[in-house]
Amino acid sequence: MKHPKIYTAIMLICFFGTAVFLNLAGREGYSEVERRELAGFPELSAQSYVSGEYFRGITAWFSDTVPMRDKLTTAALAAEELKGIRLKSGEEEISFHGVMAVNDDDDTGQEQTAAVNDKPDITAVPAADPVSQDKAVSDDSLQAAEPSVSSDTVSEDEVPAVEQQTASIPAHTNSAISDNVAAPSDDFTSAANGIIVTGDGENTRAIMMYGGSTGVTTQYAQVANKYKELMPELNVYVMVIPTSVSYYCPQAALAYTGSQLKQINNVQANLDEDVIGIDVYTILGEHRDEPIYLRTDHHWAPLGAYYAASKLAEAAGLDYLDISEYDVNVVHNYVGSMYAYAKDIRISSNPEDFVYYVPKNVELKTTYTNYKLDSSWNVVGEAEPAAGQFFIKYPDGSGGAYCTFMGGDAKITRVETSVKNGRRLLILKDSYGNALPAFLFGSFEEVHVIDSRYFTKNIVEYISEYQITDLLFANNAFHASTGATVRAYERYLTQGAE
Amino acid sequence: MLRRLKYRLNWHKIPVMYFSDLIFLYAFLPAFVICYFVAGLWGKKEGSGAARNIVLLCFSLIFYAWGEPVLILLLICSAFICYICAKTHKETAGIILLLLSLIIFKYGNLLTGLTGLAAYIPKIPLPLGISFYTFQGIAYLADVKRGRAKPQDSFYKLLLYISMFPQLIAGPIVRYTDISEDIDRRSVSPEDMAEGIRRIICGLGKKVILADHLSLIVEESMGADLSTLSTPMAWLGLLAYSLQIYFDFSAYSDMAIGMGRCMGFKFPENFDHPYISASATEFWRRWHMSLGSFFRDYVYIPLGGSRVSRLRRLFNIMLVWALTGFWHGASLNFMVWGLYFGVLILIEKELFFKEKDKERFKVLRHFTTPVILMLGWGIFYFEDFSKMKDFFDVLFGRGGMGSETLVMAGLSQNVFLLAVSLILCLPLPKMKEGTVTTAFRTLYSVAILVLAVLFLIGSTSHPFLYTRF
């Protein structure tokens, strides 16, 4: 090589420059993009030394907490685009990274495969290392997160599928919903972790593929029936909320997702006559051209919850506030969870507005009973009930904006409204349910919210203590087809009884 | 899909300090370079190279202890066995002891599993790089026995040979005779330094830019649900895996050779464009050359080589290839893979391409050989034979329901990655040395460094494939 000293000098300057930056610049502790606490420096002990854990921990800590991590990982994603070309012209040129074909008829009782929706919202949880974050997905859904589940794994305490019953569909609301929503045929180009990304610019949308089965959704309906049997006085409603895959999945990707409609209909078909199924599938489909789902997050948008809540109010025979009776609040430049899950630069480069609605003329008295969680997100304690705000304002650009409602999941929420009609609603929900109460404050005297992952009391006692009149099961289609949800609801009936 | 996400988040599964870890590249290596440089200055003043060797030995032991904080004792014991047995001329006993330790630690679990003793004997951990350092010890003892090398008088120098960090955990397998003089006396010219650095950077690029991204294609194909895999996607995955394993492994050798050169050691070359081979025999002259030559010199030739009866030669060849396969891992598929090559080489040697027919069908064979090699990697990949069968079923047309659209997207989204990888498998014409060439090298070296550090930050390190062999 000619001029070897010059070459060596330049390379050493680059090398030591990077080394100085990585070693001496301030290390990061939290990743906005990935929504997680970064690895901590490990503790030295005889055991951690012998097992090698200590050194592995240092290695992980060093690479996890590099200075400017979020900026650099974003730059890395941009650089990944150099690998090739994203084809966009026509359906034969489409990719499904990390997405497998789903056989909808193969109802072997398996659980829903994708557990992204199980991730608790970040602001509500304590600092957790990456490992325990994964555990935060309740243990059953951890099993569900294994890719192998998609075809052959049945979690051991899962009972075999029950044949879909068609005989006893009650006349009122529990009839089968027809699919009047045609899936669009947009092109989509890429995905990872079971997510596809479709559209471009302001239409970029990340969609989680679905794989639920009638085995679990039948049990989901049955557990609602059980609540009604035990508490015949209670009005019981079941609202299975479709996710964006039901409305925005491109034609060519349909083979890779299960039908949520089929599972929603299965729930409807298995509900007893006196349990009321709320069809939100149809009304959401009618409004699919409005921003009813977040494009960059795995949640729906509050507007979608508005339409769903209106159906509940109708079914409960109550008035509800029209959307015009709400103040509109916007968190601009919102990039939701799908960026971290899909690791696709197009999601972060096309942020959206997170729009939420605060009722104008309703007085709220919100009381929270917060759960204390350990680093594995198990409930380890419970705080005294304390007054708080139902709506929490997030600044523009905040990725945690979906926690606007109640600040997250790990709590019991009781909201007393200015309505005086003696109707008290309890919502048993996952994070999709967080967006609902805001639209029911004009309909019910009290709204209680309990998350299906965190509740340690006895539900029958709770319902009688607060004189609940209406009970809503509000779960997204992923959670309604996850055995852990069903088992939690069953447990609530018996746990903590005095 | 989610498995990958989980893997990335699961720090417990991240192995030790690899060359492609940020902590190695930007904490360990700079610290080493500074200490080594200072020791060099000090040594110059004192007129001795001992200080540099001590720094190198200390860093090598730290490097190994990072991954094997306890089993580093086994490494030191192995070196000590080599030292004592060579000094006392009990080389054969030493070789037997080393082989025993290899059998126990590498194949113990397989043996107890096959014999049903697993229930009584606790699981034995596989020490990092044991196949590499044991073979180096055996080579040393064999060379001493045959009088090719003098026994090393200093234990720490022998330990340095066995444990030197650049080649410790993934080769190349360095013979003692290659570097025995370098340990005592070595010099580094500015040319050596620059070429060494360039080699390290090329290795880093191969690993982080090519191999790690090729592995994503492999995961989507061979690592995915085989029941939904389509035939074209299976071939794409197999191609990606063939490229990945080459770039991954040769990257490690490049980095080792480059680091050695920067310090004045001349490690043997380990790869010479293996995929341009026109036969399996040629492939093994170009692939993992230090392993092939080890088996040739220390197993095949001592067994009589080719100067024995035809039947005996056949046996020798199959034995060597079964051992070669088995060296790669304590799983039967590796042995099948080795025997696959044994059979191929036998066919080539005995039936088709005798010395005089060397050129026959050569152009055609340049196309068929890579396919034969790829099929071999299919055997190499699957430790589970039923999965292997499923995969080969898909490969030969009994595919799952997966659509062809996947393969189009897989191709297009990785078109540059695959193109660059394929081109780099070919021997490229040497550039004429000059200022322009150096400028060009400087540019691409800086580009590789920047991209590599970005990708390393962007994803948790994919461990080198070869280090557990």
Short mmCIF file of C-alpha atoms in Angstrom, two decimals, chain B residues 27-444:
data_model
loop_
_atom_site.label_atom_id
_atom_site.label_comp_id
_atom_site.label_asym_id
_atom_site.label_seq_id
_atom_site.Cartn_x
_atom_site.Cartn_y
_atom_site.Cartn_z
CA ALA B 27 -13.27 -0.54 24.94
CA PHE B 28 -11.10 -3.66 24.98
CA LEU B 29 -9.24 -3.00 21.75
CA PRO B 30 -8.34 0.66 22.37
CA ALA B 31 -7.17 -0.23 25.89
CA PHE B 32 -5.08 -3.03 24.46
CA VAL B 33 -3.60 -0.88 21.69
CA ILE B 34 -2.55 1.78 24.19
CA CYS B 35 -1.02 -0.69 26.66
CA TYR B 36 0.70 -2.62 23.91
CA PHE B 37 2.12 0.57 22.44
CA VAL B 38 3.40 1.77 25.81
CA ALA B 39 4.89 -1.68 26.50
CA GLY B 40 6.56 -1.50 23.10
CA LEU B 41 8.16 1.85 23.94
CA TRP B 42 9.30 0.59 27.29
CA GLY B 43 10.62 -2.60 25.73
CA LYS B 44 12.61 -0.62 23.19
CA LYS B 45 14.31 1.24 25.99
CA GLU B 46 15.06 -1.99 27.82
CA GLY B 47 15.92 -3.82 24.62
CA SER B 48 13.40 -6.60 25.26
CA GLY B 49 10.10 -7.65 23.78
CA ALA B 50 8.92 -9.28 26.98
CA ALA B 51 6.73 -6.37 28.07
CA ARG B 52 4.66 -6.53 24.89
CA ASN B 53 4.23 -10.27 25.30
CA ILE B 54 3.10 -9.86 28.87
CA VAL B 55 0.55 -7.23 27.84
CA LEU B 56 -0.66 -9.49 25.05
CA LEU B 57 -0.95 -12.47 27.40
CA CYS B 58 -2.80 -10.49 30.06
CA PHE B 59 -5.28 -9.11 27.56
CA SER B 60 -5.73 -12.55 26.01
CA LEU B 61 -6.58 -14.03 29.39
CA ILE B 62 -8.99 -11.20 30.16
CA PHE B 63 -10.57 -11.71 26.75
CA TYR B 64 -11.07 -15.40 27.42
CA ALA B 65 -12.16 -14.94 31.02
CA TRP B 66 -14.82 -12.52 29.80
CA GLY B 67 -16.54 -15.48 28.20
CA GLU B 68 -15.32 -18.30 30.41
CA PRO B 69 -14.58 -16.89 33.85
CA VAL B 70 -14.18 -20.38 35.30
CA LEU B 71 -13.23 -22.65 32.42
CA ILE B 72 -10.26 -20.44 31.71
CA LEU B 73 -8.61 -22.84 34.13
CA LEU B 74 -9.08 -25.60 31.57
CA LEU B 75 -7.31 -23.50 28.97
CA ILE B 76 -4.41 -22.87 31.33
CA CYS B 77 -4.33 -26.57 32.28
CA SER B 78 -4.23 -27.57 28.62
CA ALA B 79 -1.34 -25.21 28.01
CA PHE B 80 0.42 -26.58 31.06
CA ILE B 81 -0.03 -30.16 29.85
CA CYS B 82 1.51 -29.14 26.53
CA TYR B 83 4.37 -27.43 28.33
CA ILE B 84 5.24 -30.32 30.66
CA CYS B 85 4.71 -33.11 28.14
CA ALA B 86 6.92 -31.40 25.58
CA LYS B 87 9.62 -30.73 28.14
CA THR B 88 9.58 -34.32 29.36
CA HIS B 89 9.11 -35.78 25.88
CA LYS B 90 5.87 -37.46 26.77
CA GLU B 91 4.13 -35.92 23.77
CA THR B 92 1.87 -38.88 23.06
CA ALA B 93 0.54 -38.85 26.61
CA GLY B 94 -0.05 -35.11 26.26
CA ILE B 95 -1.97 -35.55 23.01
CA ILE B 96 -4.13 -38.23 24.62
CA LEU B 97 -4.87 -35.97 27.58
CA LEU B 98 -5.83 -33.10 25.29
CA LEU B 99 -8.05 -35.34 23.20
CA LEU B 100 -9.67 -36.64 26.37
CA SER B 101 -10.48 -33.13 27.53
CA LEU B 102 -11.94 -32.38 24.10
CA ILE B 103 -14.05 -35.52 24.15
CA ILE B 104 -15.30 -34.88 27.66
CA PHE B 105 -16.09 -31.21 27.27
CA LYS B 106 -17.23 -31.13 23.69
CA TYR B 107 -18.83 -34.51 23.17
CA GLY B 108 -19.61 -35.50 26.75
CA ASN B 109 -23.22 -34.40 26.56
CA LEU B 110 -23.76 -36.18 23.26
CA LEU B 111 -22.17 -39.37 24.59
CA THR B 112 -24.12 -39.38 27.83
CA GLY B 113 -27.24 -38.61 25.84
CA LEU B 114 -26.69 -41.50 23.44
CA THR B 115 -25.76 -43.96 26.17
CA GLY B 116 -28.55 -42.98 28.50
CA LEU B 117 -26.18 -41.78 31.19
CA ALA B 118 -27.45 -38.23 30.93
CA ALA B 119 -29.73 -38.74 33.90
CA TYR B 120 -26.77 -39.41 36.18
CA ILE B 121 -24.17 -37.01 34.88
CA PRO B 122 -24.68 -33.27 35.07
CA LYS B 123 -24.67 -31.29 31.85
CA ILE B 124 -21.16 -30.37 30.82
CA PRO B 125 -20.59 -26.82 29.62
CA LEU B 126 -18.88 -26.37 26.26
CA PRO B 127 -15.83 -24.17 26.80
CA LEU B 128 -15.38 -21.42 24.29
CA GLY B 129 -12.95 -22.15 21.47
CA ILE B 130 -11.95 -25.53 22.91
CA SER B 131 -11.72 -27.12 19.47
CA PHE B 132 -9.33 -24.44 18.33
CA TYR B 133 -6.99 -24.29 21.28
CA THR B 134 -6.89 -28.07 21.79
CA PHE B 135 -5.91 -28.54 18.17
CA GLN B 136 -3.19 -25.95 18.54
CA GLY B 137 -1.85 -27.83 21.55
CA ILE B 138 -1.95 -31.12 19.66
CA ALA B 139 -0.17 -29.55 16.69
CA TYR B 140 2.50 -28.23 19.04
CA LEU B 141 3.07 -31.60 20.73
CA ALA B 142 3.09 -33.47 17.41
CA ASP B 143 5.61 -31.05 15.94
CA VAL B 144 7.85 -31.38 19.00
CA LYS B 145 7.60 -35.15 18.83
CA ARG B 146 8.60 -35.18 15.19
CA GLY B 147 11.42 -32.79 15.84
CA ARG B 148 9.93 -30.01 13.77
CA ALA B 149 9.77 -27.70 16.72
CA LYS B 150 11.84 -27.22 19.83
CA PRO B 151 10.01 -27.49 23.15
CA GLN B 152 9.25 -24.02 24.48
CA ASP B 153 11.26 -23.30 27.62
CA SER B 154 8.99 -20.62 28.92
CA PHE B 155 5.49 -21.55 30.08
CA TYR B 156 4.13 -18.08 29.62
CA LYS B 157 5.25 -18.00 25.99
CA LEU B 158 3.55 -21.32 25.32
CA LEU B 159 0.43 -20.06 27.08
CA LEU B 160 0.65 -16.99 24.88
CA TYR B 161 0.69 -19.21 21.78
CA ILE B 162 -2.33 -21.17 22.96
CA SER B 163 -4.35 -18.24 24.24
CA MET B 164 -3.47 -15.33 21.94
CA PHE B 165 -6.78 -13.50 21.70
CA PRO B 166 -7.02 -12.70 18.00
CA GLN B 167 -7.16 -16.38 17.04
CA LEU B 168 -8.29 -17.85 20.33
CA ILE B 169 -11.95 -18.57 19.83
CA ALA B 170 -12.47 -18.99 16.10
CA GLY B 171 -9.15 -19.62 14.44
CA PRO B 172 -7.34 -19.80 12.18
CA ILE B 173 -5.64 -22.79 13.76
CA VAL B 174 -2.12 -21.43 14.05
CA ARG B 175 0.78 -23.89 14.12
CA TYR B 176 3.40 -23.31 16.74
CA THR B 177 6.04 -23.36 14.04
CA ASP B 178 4.24 -20.47 12.30
CA ILE B 179 4.78 -18.06 15.15
CA SER B 180 7.40 -19.51 17.51
CA GLU B 181 10.01 -17.09 16.24
CA ASP B 182 7.60 -14.19 16.15
CA ILE B 183 6.95 -14.63 19.86
CA ASP B 184 10.55 -13.79 20.63
CA ARG B 185 11.32 -11.38 17.85
CA ARG B 186 8.91 -9.55 15.63
CA SER B 187 8.80 -6.31 13.81
CA VAL B 188 6.00 -4.36 12.23
CA SER B 189 6.56 -2.24 9.16
CA PRO B 190 4.25 0.67 8.32
CA GLU B 191 3.02 -1.52 5.47
CA ASP B 192 2.16 -4.33 7.89
CA MET B 193 0.31 -1.91 10.13
CA ALA B 194 -1.76 -0.43 7.31
CA GLU B 195 -2.55 -3.80 5.73
CA GLY B 196 -3.39 -5.24 9.13
CA ILE B 197 -5.82 -2.43 9.87
CA ARG B 198 -7.38 -2.75 6.43
CA ARG B 199 -7.82 -6.46 7.00
CA ILE B 200 -9.50 -5.89 10.37
CA ILE B 201 -11.89 -3.38 8.84
CA CYS B 202 -12.70 -5.71 5.92
CA GLY B 203 -13.45 -8.47 8.41
CA LEU B 204 -15.64 -6.19 10.46
CA GLY B 205 -17.55 -5.19 7.34
CA LYS B 206 -18.02 -8.78 6.25
CA LYS B 207 -19.41 -9.69 9.63
CA VAL B 208 -21.53 -6.69 10.53
CA ILE B 209 -22.64 -5.41 7.15
CA LEU B 210 -22.95 -8.65 5.20
CA ALA B 211 -23.21 -11.73 7.42
CA ASP B 212 -25.50 -10.23 10.05
CA HIS B 213 -27.93 -8.99 7.43
CA LEU B 214 -27.79 -12.20 5.44
CA SER B 215 -28.74 -13.97 8.65
CA LEU B 216 -32.06 -12.12 8.61
CA ILE B 217 -32.92 -13.72 5.26
CA VAL B 218 -31.89 -17.09 6.67
CA GLU B 219 -34.17 -16.59 9.66
CA GLU B 220 -37.11 -15.84 7.41
CA SER B 221 -36.46 -18.96 5.39
CA MET B 222 -34.62 -21.84 7.02
CA GLY B 223 -35.38 -20.56 10.49
CA ALA B 224 -39.08 -20.03 9.82
CA ASP B 225 -42.02 -22.39 9.94
CA LEU B 226 -41.05 -24.95 7.31
CA SER B 227 -44.65 -25.97 6.68
CA THR B 228 -45.36 -22.61 5.10
CA LEU B 229 -42.06 -22.27 3.28
CA SER B 230 -42.09 -22.18 -0.51
CA THR B 231 -39.45 -23.76 -2.71
CA PRO B 232 -37.97 -20.51 -4.10
CA MET B 233 -37.83 -19.06 -0.61
CA ALA B 234 -36.02 -22.17 0.60
CA TRP B 235 -33.40 -21.75 -2.11
CA LEU B 236 -33.04 -18.06 -1.34
CA GLY B 237 -32.55 -18.93 2.32
CA LEU B 238 -30.00 -21.59 1.50
CA LEU B 239 -28.09 -19.16 -0.71
CA ALA B 240 -28.15 -16.56 2.03
CA TYR B 241 -26.97 -19.09 4.59
CA SER B 242 -24.12 -20.25 2.35
CA LEU B 243 -23.01 -16.65 2.00
CA GLN B 244 -23.58 -15.87 5.65
CA ILE B 245 -21.49 -18.72 6.96
CA TYR B 246 -18.64 -17.83 4.62
CA PHE B 247 -18.63 -14.15 5.47
CA ASP B 248 -19.15 -14.78 9.13
CA PHE B 249 -16.31 -17.24 9.48
CA SER B 250 -13.88 -15.61 7.08
CA ALA B 251 -14.59 -12.28 8.78
CA TYR B 252 -13.30 -13.70 12.00
CA SER B 253 -10.19 -15.02 10.27
CA ASP B 254 -9.66 -11.68 8.55
CA MET B 255 -9.84 -9.83 11.83
CA ALA B 256 -7.54 -12.34 13.51
CA ILE B 257 -5.00 -12.21 10.69
CA GLY B 258 -5.22 -8.41 10.60
CA MET B 259 -4.73 -8.02 14.34
CA GLY B 260 -1.85 -10.49 14.21
CA ARG B 261 -0.22 -8.58 11.40
CA CYS B 262 -0.48 -5.30 13.28
CA MET B 263 1.48 -6.96 16.07
CA GLY B 264 4.02 -8.62 13.80
CA PHE B 265 2.54 -12.15 13.78
CA LYS B 266 1.96 -13.93 10.52
CA PHE B 267 -1.08 -16.13 10.97
CA PRO B 268 -1.86 -18.52 8.15
CA GLU B 269 -4.53 -17.63 5.62
CA ASN B 270 -7.76 -19.49 6.22
CA PHE B 271 -9.95 -18.83 3.17
CA ASP B 272 -9.19 -18.45 -0.50
CA HIS B 273 -12.46 -17.74 -2.34
CA PRO B 274 -13.97 -21.14 -1.58
CA TYR B 275 -17.07 -20.65 -3.70
CA ILE B 276 -15.18 -20.48 -6.97
CA SER B 277 -14.16 -24.11 -6.48
CA ALA B 278 -14.81 -26.58 -9.27
CA SER B 279 -14.90 -29.59 -6.96
CA ALA B 280 -15.39 -30.55 -3.33
CA THR B 281 -11.70 -31.39 -3.14
CA GLU B 282 -10.82 -27.91 -4.28
CA PHE B 283 -13.34 -26.41 -1.88
CA TRP B 284 -11.51 -27.90 1.07
CA ARG B 285 -8.27 -26.47 -0.21
CA ARG B 286 -9.90 -23.06 -0.10
CA TRP B 287 -12.23 -23.31 2.94
CA HIS B 288 -10.99 -23.22 6.53
CA MET B 289 -7.56 -24.10 5.17
CA SER B 290 -5.93 -24.28 8.60
CA LEU B 291 -8.35 -27.03 9.63
CA GLY B 292 -8.01 -28.96 6.38
CA SER B 293 -4.23 -28.86 6.57
CA PHE B 294 -4.35 -29.87 10.22
CA PHE B 295 -6.28 -33.03 9.41
CA ARG B 296 -4.05 -33.67 6.42
CA ASP B 297 -0.80 -33.32 8.38
CA TYR B 298 -1.79 -34.78 11.72
CA VAL B 299 -4.36 -37.43 10.81
CA TYR B 300 -4.44 -38.39 7.14
CA ILE B 301 -0.70 -38.55 6.46
CA PRO B 302 0.18 -40.33 9.74
CA LEU B 303 -2.48 -42.91 8.79
CA GLY B 304 -0.53 -43.57 5.64
CA GLY B 305 -2.11 -40.93 3.42
CA SER B 306 -2.65 -42.12 -0.10
CA ARG B 307 0.34 -44.45 -0.12
CA VAL B 308 -1.65 -47.38 1.18
CA SER B 309 -3.97 -49.97 -0.29
CA ARG B 310 -7.06 -48.67 -2.03
CA LEU B 311 -9.36 -50.00 0.64
CA ARG B 312 -7.26 -48.49 3.40
CA ARG B 313 -7.18 -45.17 1.59
CA LEU B 314 -10.94 -45.22 1.30
CA PHE B 315 -11.15 -45.85 5.03
CA ASN B 316 -8.65 -43.07 5.78
CA ILE B 317 -10.57 -40.57 3.71
CA MET B 318 -13.90 -41.39 5.32
CA LEU B 319 -12.36 -41.31 8.80
CA VAL B 320 -10.80 -37.91 8.19
CA TRP B 321 -14.08 -36.51 6.90
CA ALA B 322 -16.16 -37.96 9.69
CA LEU B 323 -13.74 -36.33 12.12
CA THR B 324 -13.79 -33.04 10.21
CA GLY B 325 -17.55 -33.00 10.37
CA PHE B 326 -17.57 -33.93 14.02
CA TRP B 327 -15.05 -31.25 14.86
CA HIS B 328 -17.70 -28.69 13.94
CA GLY B 329 -20.06 -29.68 16.66
CA ALA B 330 -21.30 -32.39 18.94
CA SER B 331 -24.29 -33.22 16.84
CA LEU B 332 -24.77 -36.02 14.38
CA ASN B 333 -25.71 -33.74 11.51
CA PHE B 334 -22.18 -32.39 11.51
CA MET B 335 -20.86 -35.90 11.08
CA VAL B 336 -23.30 -36.48 8.23
CA TRP B 337 -22.08 -33.24 6.72
CA GLY B 338 -18.46 -34.39 7.01
CA LEU B 339 -19.28 -37.78 5.49
CA TYR B 340 -21.14 -36.02 2.68
CA PHE B 341 -17.85 -34.37 1.77
CA GLY B 342 -15.98 -37.63 2.29
CA VAL B 343 -18.21 -39.33 -0.27
CA LEU B 344 -17.98 -36.40 -2.69
CA ILE B 345 -14.21 -36.36 -2.47
CA LEU B 346 -14.01 -40.11 -2.92
CA ILE B 347 -16.18 -39.93 -5.99
CA GLU B 348 -14.05 -37.16 -7.37
CA LYS B 349 -10.76 -38.85 -6.60
CA GLU B 350 -11.64 -42.38 -7.53
CA LEU B 351 -14.15 -42.04 -10.31
CA PHE B 352 -14.20 -38.81 -12.20
CA PHE B 353 -11.41 -36.41 -11.87
CA LYS B 354 -8.16 -38.24 -11.68
CA GLU B 355 -5.12 -36.09 -12.12
CA LYS B 356 -5.23 -36.27 -15.92
CA ASP B 357 -8.92 -35.36 -16.10
CA LYS B 358 -8.58 -32.27 -13.96
CA GLU B 359 -9.88 -29.91 -16.59
CA ARG B 360 -12.83 -32.02 -17.67
CA PHE B 361 -16.17 -30.17 -17.52
CA LYS B 362 -14.47 -27.48 -15.51
CA VAL B 363 -16.76 -24.66 -16.63
CA LEU B 364 -19.83 -26.73 -15.89
CA ARG B 365 -18.43 -27.75 -12.52
CA HIS B 366 -18.00 -24.14 -11.49
CA PHE B 367 -21.77 -24.00 -11.56
CA THR B 368 -22.61 -27.39 -10.11
CA THR B 369 -20.10 -27.28 -7.25
CA PRO B 370 -21.64 -24.27 -5.48
CA VAL B 371 -25.02 -26.04 -5.58
CA ILE B 372 -23.47 -29.15 -4.07
CA LEU B 373 -21.85 -26.99 -1.41
CA MET B 374 -25.14 -25.26 -0.67
CA LEU B 375 -26.87 -28.60 -0.17
CA GLY B 376 -24.10 -29.40 2.29
CA TRP B 377 -24.91 -26.25 4.25
CA GLY B 378 -28.50 -27.47 4.38
CA ILE B 379 -27.24 -30.51 6.30
CA PHE B 380 -25.01 -28.29 8.40
CA TYR B 381 -27.84 -25.98 9.46
CA PHE B 382 -30.35 -28.46 10.84
CA GLU B 383 -29.38 -30.33 13.97
CA ASP B 384 -32.87 -31.81 13.99
CA PHE B 385 -33.03 -34.48 11.28
CA SER B 386 -36.80 -34.31 10.85
CA LYS B 387 -36.58 -30.59 10.20
CA MET B 388 -33.70 -31.26 7.82
CA LYS B 389 -35.92 -33.67 5.91
CA ASP B 390 -38.78 -31.17 5.81
CA PHE B 391 -36.43 -28.53 4.51
CA PHE B 392 -35.02 -30.72 1.76
CA ASP B 393 -38.56 -31.73 0.83
CA VAL B 394 -39.42 -28.09 0.31
CA LEU B 395 -36.15 -27.49 -1.50
CA PHE B 396 -36.99 -30.16 -4.05
CA GLY B 397 -40.46 -29.05 -4.82
CA ARG B 398 -42.67 -30.48 -2.12
CA GLY B 399 -43.08 -27.00 -0.79
CA GLY B 400 -45.47 -25.54 1.70
CA MET B 401 -48.17 -23.05 0.92
CA GLY B 402 -45.95 -19.97 1.11
CA SER B 403 -46.31 -17.71 -1.88
CA GLU B 404 -43.73 -16.82 -4.47
CA THR B 405 -44.31 -13.17 -3.68
CA LEU B 406 -42.18 -13.64 -0.60
CA VAL B 407 -39.15 -14.60 -2.58
CA MET B 408 -39.55 -11.64 -4.93
CA ALA B 409 -39.68 -9.29 -1.99
CA GLY B 410 -36.84 -11.11 -0.26
CA LEU B 411 -34.76 -10.72 -3.40
CA SER B 412 -35.62 -7.11 -4.10
CA GLN B 413 -35.26 -5.92 -0.54
CA ASN B 414 -31.85 -7.51 -0.33
CA VAL B 415 -30.74 -7.15 -3.91
CA PHE B 416 -27.69 -5.01 -3.19
CA LEU B 417 -26.73 -7.05 -0.17
CA LEU B 418 -26.84 -10.26 -2.20
CA ALA B 419 -25.10 -8.73 -5.20
CA VAL B 420 -22.24 -7.33 -3.13
CA SER B 421 -21.95 -10.64 -1.26
CA LEU B 422 -21.80 -12.66 -4.45
CA ILE B 423 -19.25 -10.33 -6.03
CA LEU B 424 -17.06 -10.51 -2.95
CA CYS B 425 -17.00 -14.30 -3.28
CA LEU B 426 -15.01 -13.86 -6.48
CA PRO B 427 -11.32 -13.08 -6.64
CA LEU B 428 -11.28 -9.43 -7.62
CA PRO B 429 -8.44 -8.05 -9.72
CA LYS B 430 -5.68 -6.52 -7.65
CA MET B 431 -5.61 -2.75 -7.74
CA LYS B 432 -2.40 -1.11 -8.86
CA GLU B 433 -0.75 0.41 -5.80
CA GLY B 434 -0.68 4.17 -5.84
CA THR B 435 -2.02 7.27 -4.19
CA VAL B 436 -5.44 6.92 -5.80
CA THR B 437 -5.76 3.33 -4.60
CA THR B 438 -4.81 4.32 -1.08
CA ALA B 439 -7.32 7.16 -1.17
CA PHE B 440 -9.99 4.75 -2.34
CA ARG B 441 -9.10 2.28 0.41
CA THR B 442 -9.21 5.03 2.99
CA LEU B 443 -12.66 6.04 1.82
CA TYR B 444 -14.18 2.60 1.89
#
